[in-house]
Short mmCIF file of C-alpha atoms in Angstrom, two decimals:
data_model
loop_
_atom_site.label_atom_id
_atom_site.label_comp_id
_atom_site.label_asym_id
_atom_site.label_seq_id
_atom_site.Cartn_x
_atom_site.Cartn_y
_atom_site.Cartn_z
CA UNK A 1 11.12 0.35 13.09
CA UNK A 2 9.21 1.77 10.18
CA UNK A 3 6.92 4.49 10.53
CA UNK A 4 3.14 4.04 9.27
CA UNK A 5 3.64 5.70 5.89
CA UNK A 6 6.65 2.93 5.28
CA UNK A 7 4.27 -0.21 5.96
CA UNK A 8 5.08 -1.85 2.98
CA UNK A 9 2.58 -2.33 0.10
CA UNK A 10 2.95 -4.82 -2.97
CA UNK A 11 3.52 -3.31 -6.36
CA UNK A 12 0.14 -3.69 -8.06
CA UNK A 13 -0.13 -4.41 -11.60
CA UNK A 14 -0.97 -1.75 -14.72
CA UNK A 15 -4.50 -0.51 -14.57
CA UNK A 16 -6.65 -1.79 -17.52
CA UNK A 17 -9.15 0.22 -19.31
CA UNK A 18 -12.13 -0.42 -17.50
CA UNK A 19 -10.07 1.56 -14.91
CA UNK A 20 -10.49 4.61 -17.03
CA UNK A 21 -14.29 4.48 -16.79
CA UNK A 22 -16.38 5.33 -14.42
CA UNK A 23 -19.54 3.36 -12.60
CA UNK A 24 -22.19 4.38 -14.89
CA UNK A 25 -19.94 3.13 -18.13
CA UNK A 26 -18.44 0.63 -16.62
CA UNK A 27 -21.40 -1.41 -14.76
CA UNK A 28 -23.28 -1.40 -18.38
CA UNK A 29 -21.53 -5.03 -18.54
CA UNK A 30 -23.46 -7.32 -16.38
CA UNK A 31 -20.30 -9.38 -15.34
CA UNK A 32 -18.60 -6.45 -14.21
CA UNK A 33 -21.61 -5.52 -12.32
CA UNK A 34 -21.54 -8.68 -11.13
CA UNK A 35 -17.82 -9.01 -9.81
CA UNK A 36 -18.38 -5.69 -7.96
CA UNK A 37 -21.38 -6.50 -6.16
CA UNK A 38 -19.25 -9.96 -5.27
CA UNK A 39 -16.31 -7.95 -4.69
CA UNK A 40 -18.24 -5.24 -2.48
CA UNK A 41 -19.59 -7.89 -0.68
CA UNK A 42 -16.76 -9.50 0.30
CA UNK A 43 -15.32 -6.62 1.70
CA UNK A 44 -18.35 -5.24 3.71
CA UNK A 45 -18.36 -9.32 5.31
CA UNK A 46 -14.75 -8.91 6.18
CA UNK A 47 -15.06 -5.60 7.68
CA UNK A 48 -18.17 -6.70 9.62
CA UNK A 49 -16.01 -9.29 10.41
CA UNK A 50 -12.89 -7.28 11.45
CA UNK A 51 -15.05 -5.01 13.30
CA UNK A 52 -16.06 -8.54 15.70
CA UNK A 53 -12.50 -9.79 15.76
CA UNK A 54 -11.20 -6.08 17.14
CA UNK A 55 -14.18 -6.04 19.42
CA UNK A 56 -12.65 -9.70 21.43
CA UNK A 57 -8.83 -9.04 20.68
CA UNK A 58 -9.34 -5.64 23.03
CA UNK A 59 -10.54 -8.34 26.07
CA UNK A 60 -6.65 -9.68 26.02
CA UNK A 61 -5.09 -6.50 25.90
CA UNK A 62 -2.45 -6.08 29.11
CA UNK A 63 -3.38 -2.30 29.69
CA UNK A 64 -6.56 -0.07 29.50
CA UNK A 65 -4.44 2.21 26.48
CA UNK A 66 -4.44 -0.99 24.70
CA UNK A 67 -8.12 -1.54 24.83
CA UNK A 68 -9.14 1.84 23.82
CA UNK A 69 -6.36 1.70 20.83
CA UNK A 70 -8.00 -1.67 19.83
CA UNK A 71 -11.71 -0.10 20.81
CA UNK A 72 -10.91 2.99 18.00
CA UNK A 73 -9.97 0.24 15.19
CA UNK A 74 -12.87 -1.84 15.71
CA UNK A 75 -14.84 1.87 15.23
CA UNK A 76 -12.81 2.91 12.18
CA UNK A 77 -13.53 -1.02 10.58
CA UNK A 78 -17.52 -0.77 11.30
CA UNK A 79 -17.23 2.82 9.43
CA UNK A 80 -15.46 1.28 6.71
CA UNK A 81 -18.20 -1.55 6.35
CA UNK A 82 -20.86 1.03 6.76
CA UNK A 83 -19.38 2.81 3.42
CA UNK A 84 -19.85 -0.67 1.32
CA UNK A 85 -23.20 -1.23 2.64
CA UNK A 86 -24.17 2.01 1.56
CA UNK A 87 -22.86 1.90 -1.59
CA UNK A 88 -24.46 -1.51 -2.21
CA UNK A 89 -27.69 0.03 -1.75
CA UNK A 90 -26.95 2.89 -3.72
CA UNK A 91 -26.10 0.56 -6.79
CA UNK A 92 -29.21 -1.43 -6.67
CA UNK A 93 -27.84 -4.27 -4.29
CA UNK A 94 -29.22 -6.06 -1.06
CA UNK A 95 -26.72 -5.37 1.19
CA UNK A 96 -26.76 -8.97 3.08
CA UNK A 97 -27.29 -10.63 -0.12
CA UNK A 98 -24.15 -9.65 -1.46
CA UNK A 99 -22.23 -10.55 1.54
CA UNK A 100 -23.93 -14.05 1.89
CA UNK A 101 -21.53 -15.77 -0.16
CA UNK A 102 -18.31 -14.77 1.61
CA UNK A 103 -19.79 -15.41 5.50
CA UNK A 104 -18.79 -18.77 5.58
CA UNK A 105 -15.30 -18.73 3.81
CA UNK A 106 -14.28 -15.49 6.04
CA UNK A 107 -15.70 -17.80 9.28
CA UNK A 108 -13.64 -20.61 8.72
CA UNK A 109 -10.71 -18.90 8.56
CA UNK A 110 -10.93 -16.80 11.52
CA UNK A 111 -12.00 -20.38 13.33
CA UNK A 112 -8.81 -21.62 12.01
CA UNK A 113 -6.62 -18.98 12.93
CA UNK A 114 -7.97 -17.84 16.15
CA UNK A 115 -5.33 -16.17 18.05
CA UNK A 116 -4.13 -17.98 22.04
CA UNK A 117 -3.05 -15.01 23.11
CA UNK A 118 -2.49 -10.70 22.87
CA UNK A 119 0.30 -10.82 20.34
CA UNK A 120 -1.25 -13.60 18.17
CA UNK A 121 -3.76 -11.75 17.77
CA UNK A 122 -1.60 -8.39 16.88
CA UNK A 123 0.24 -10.38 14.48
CA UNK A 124 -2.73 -11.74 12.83
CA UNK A 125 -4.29 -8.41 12.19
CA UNK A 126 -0.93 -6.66 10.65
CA UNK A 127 -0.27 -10.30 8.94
CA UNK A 128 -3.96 -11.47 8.04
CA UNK A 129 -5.35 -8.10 7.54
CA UNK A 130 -2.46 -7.04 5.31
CA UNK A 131 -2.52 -9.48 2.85
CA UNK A 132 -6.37 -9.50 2.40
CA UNK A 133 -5.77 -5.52 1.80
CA UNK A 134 -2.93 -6.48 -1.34
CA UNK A 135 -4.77 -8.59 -2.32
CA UNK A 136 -7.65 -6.31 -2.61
CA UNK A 137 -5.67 -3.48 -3.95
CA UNK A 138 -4.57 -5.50 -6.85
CA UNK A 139 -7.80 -6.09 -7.89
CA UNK A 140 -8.54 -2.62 -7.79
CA UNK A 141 -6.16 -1.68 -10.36
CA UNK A 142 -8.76 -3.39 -12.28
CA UNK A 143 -12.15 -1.36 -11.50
CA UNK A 144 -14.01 1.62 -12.39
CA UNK A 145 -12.80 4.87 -10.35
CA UNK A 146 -15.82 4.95 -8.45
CA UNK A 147 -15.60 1.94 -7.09
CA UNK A 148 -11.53 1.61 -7.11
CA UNK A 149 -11.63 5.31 -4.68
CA UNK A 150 -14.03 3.71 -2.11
CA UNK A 151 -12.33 0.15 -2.07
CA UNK A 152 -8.62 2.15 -1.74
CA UNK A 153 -10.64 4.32 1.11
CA UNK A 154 -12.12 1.38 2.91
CA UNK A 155 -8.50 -0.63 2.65
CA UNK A 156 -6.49 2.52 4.47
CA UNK A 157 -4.83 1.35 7.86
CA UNK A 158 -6.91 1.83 10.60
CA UNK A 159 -3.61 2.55 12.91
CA UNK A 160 -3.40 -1.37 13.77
CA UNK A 161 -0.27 -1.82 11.67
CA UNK A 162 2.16 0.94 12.86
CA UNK A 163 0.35 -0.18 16.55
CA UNK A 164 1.41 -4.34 15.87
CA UNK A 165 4.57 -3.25 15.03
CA UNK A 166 5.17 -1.13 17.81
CA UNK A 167 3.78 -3.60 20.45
CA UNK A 168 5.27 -6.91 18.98
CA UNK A 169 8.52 -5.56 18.56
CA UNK A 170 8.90 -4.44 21.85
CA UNK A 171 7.57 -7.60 23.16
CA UNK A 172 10.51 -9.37 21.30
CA UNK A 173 12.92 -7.58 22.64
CA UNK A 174 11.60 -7.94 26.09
CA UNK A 175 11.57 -11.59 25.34
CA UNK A 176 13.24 -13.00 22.33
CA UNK A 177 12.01 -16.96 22.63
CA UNK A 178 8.80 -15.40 22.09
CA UNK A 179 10.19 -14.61 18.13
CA UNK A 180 10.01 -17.85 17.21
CA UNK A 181 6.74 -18.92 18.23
CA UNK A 182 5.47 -15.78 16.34
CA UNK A 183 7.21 -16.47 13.13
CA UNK A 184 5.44 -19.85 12.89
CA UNK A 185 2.16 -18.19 13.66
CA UNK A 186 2.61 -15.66 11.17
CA UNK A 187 3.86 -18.18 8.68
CA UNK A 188 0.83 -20.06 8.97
CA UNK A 189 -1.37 -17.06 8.72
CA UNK A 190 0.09 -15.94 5.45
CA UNK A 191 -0.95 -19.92 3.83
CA UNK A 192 -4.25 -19.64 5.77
CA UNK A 193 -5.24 -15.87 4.23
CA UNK A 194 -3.67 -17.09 0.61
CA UNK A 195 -6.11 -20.56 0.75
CA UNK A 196 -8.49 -18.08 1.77
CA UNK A 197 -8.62 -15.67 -1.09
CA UNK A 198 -7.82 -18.32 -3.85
CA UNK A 199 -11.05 -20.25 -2.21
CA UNK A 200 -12.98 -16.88 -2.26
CA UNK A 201 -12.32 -16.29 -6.28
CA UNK A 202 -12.48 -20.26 -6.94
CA UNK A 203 -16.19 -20.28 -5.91
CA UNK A 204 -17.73 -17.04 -7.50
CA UNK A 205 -17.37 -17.24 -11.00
CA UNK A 206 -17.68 -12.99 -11.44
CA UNK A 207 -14.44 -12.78 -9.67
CA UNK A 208 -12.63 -15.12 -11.35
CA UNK A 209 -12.85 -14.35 -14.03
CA UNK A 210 -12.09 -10.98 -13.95
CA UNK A 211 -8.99 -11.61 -12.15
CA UNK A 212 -8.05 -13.61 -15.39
CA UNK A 213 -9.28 -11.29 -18.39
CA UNK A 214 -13.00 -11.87 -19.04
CA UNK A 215 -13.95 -9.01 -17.72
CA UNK A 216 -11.14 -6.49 -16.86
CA UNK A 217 -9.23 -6.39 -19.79
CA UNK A 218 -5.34 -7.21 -19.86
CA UNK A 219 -5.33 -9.73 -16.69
CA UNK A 220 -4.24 -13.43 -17.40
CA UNK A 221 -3.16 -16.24 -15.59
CA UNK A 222 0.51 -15.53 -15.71
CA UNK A 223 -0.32 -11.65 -13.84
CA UNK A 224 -2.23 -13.99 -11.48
CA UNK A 225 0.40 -16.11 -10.53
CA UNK A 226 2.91 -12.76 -10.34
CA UNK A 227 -0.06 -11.35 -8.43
CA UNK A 228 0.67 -13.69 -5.69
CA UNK A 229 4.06 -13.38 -5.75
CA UNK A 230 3.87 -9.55 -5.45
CA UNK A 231 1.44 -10.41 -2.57
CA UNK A 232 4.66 -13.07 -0.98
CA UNK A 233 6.73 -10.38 -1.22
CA UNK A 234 5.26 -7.81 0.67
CA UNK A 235 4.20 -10.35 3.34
CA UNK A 236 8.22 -10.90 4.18
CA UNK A 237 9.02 -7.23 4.48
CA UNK A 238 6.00 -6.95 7.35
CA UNK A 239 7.58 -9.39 8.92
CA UNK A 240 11.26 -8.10 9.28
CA UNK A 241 8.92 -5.09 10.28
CA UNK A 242 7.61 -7.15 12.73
CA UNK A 243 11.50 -8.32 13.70
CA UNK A 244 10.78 -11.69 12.52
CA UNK A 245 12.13 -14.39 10.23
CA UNK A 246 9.82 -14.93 6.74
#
């Protein structure tokens, strides 16, 4: 099994050279302003939102160490969207305006992927979560270093991955039918979160483009499409993590 610090990460792409700037340069542009206040928002929804999901997964939990596991990641999430709401307000930005946009997107998918049990719901969080973070992470290859050290800070594990792992894993081998039923899960988490994120950029003009050059320099559609596979690659080696088939 690996240990936390071998949870495997995509490769990101070659920072550009907005990434040598910092906020004050960089945000002179209003599209990049733009994309980071979208891109900001979007995170502080989904860690408002990861913050909820925590909060019900710790009601299935089989033991009381599981709940108060589960009870300390729901904590460390709120902190983490407490750090983006700040920041929004520190740049000039309605906190709840920025995250309007995203609300509905990130609330369809968890009401399409709500877990029927404990370890759907462990698997959803490593899966789910995980490739929402690459995904994030590659575009912050992309930003100013202001804003690329707080997204990076607000995108560290929470303890929920080493945690899945651990409990899914032994779960398997207590019970290896249950493998199977997983991998399909997982499987269809990883095309729910990709739909998810391409219907996230799709709809806010600011992001997309600077995930294909208008904005951060050096990022066209080809890097997009190796993006994702970068993304599809790291989702297979979670799950042999996990002990289960891609």
């Amino acid at each position: 099994m690996e240990t936390p610090d071998e949870i495997p990460k995509p490769d990101t792409a070659p920072a550009t050279a907005i990434a040598a700037q910092d906020w004050a340069a960089a945000s002179a542009d209003p599209h990049y302003r733009a994309a980071v206040v979208d891109l900001l928002g979007a995170l502080a929804y989904g860690e408002l939102a990861a913050f909820e999901r925590l909060a019900e997964d710790a009601k299935l939990a089989p033991t009381l160490e599981d709940k108060a596991e589960l009870a300390a990641m729901a904590a460390a999430e709120f902190h983490h969207f407490e750090r983006l709401r700040n920041r929004l307000a520190e740049i000039g930005e309605a906190p709840n305006k920025a995250m309007l946009p995203f609300g509905a997107a990130l609330d369809e998918f968890h009401r399409q992927t709500a877990p029927s049990d404990w370890l759907e719901g462990l698997v959803k969080a490593y899966v789910g979560d995980s490739i929402a973070s690459d995904f994030y992470r590659e575009v912050a290859a992309r930003l100013d270093s202001d804003t690329r050290t707080l997204v990076l800070a607000v995108l560290d594990d929470t303890g929920h991955a080493s945690f899945a792992v651990e409990k899914v894993r032994a779960a398997i081998e207590a019970e290896p039918r249950v493998g199977g039923r997983l991998a399909l899960w997982a499987r269809r988490l990883m095309g729910e979160a990709l739909s998810q994120a391409q219907r996230v950029v799709a709809d806010r003009d600011a992001l997309s483009t600077m995930l294909v050059g208008g904005v951060a320099d050096g990022f066209d559609l080809a890097e997009v499409g190796r993006m994702f596979s970068r993304i599809t690659e790291a989702h297979t080696k979670r799950m042999a993590a996990l002990g289960l088939a891609a």
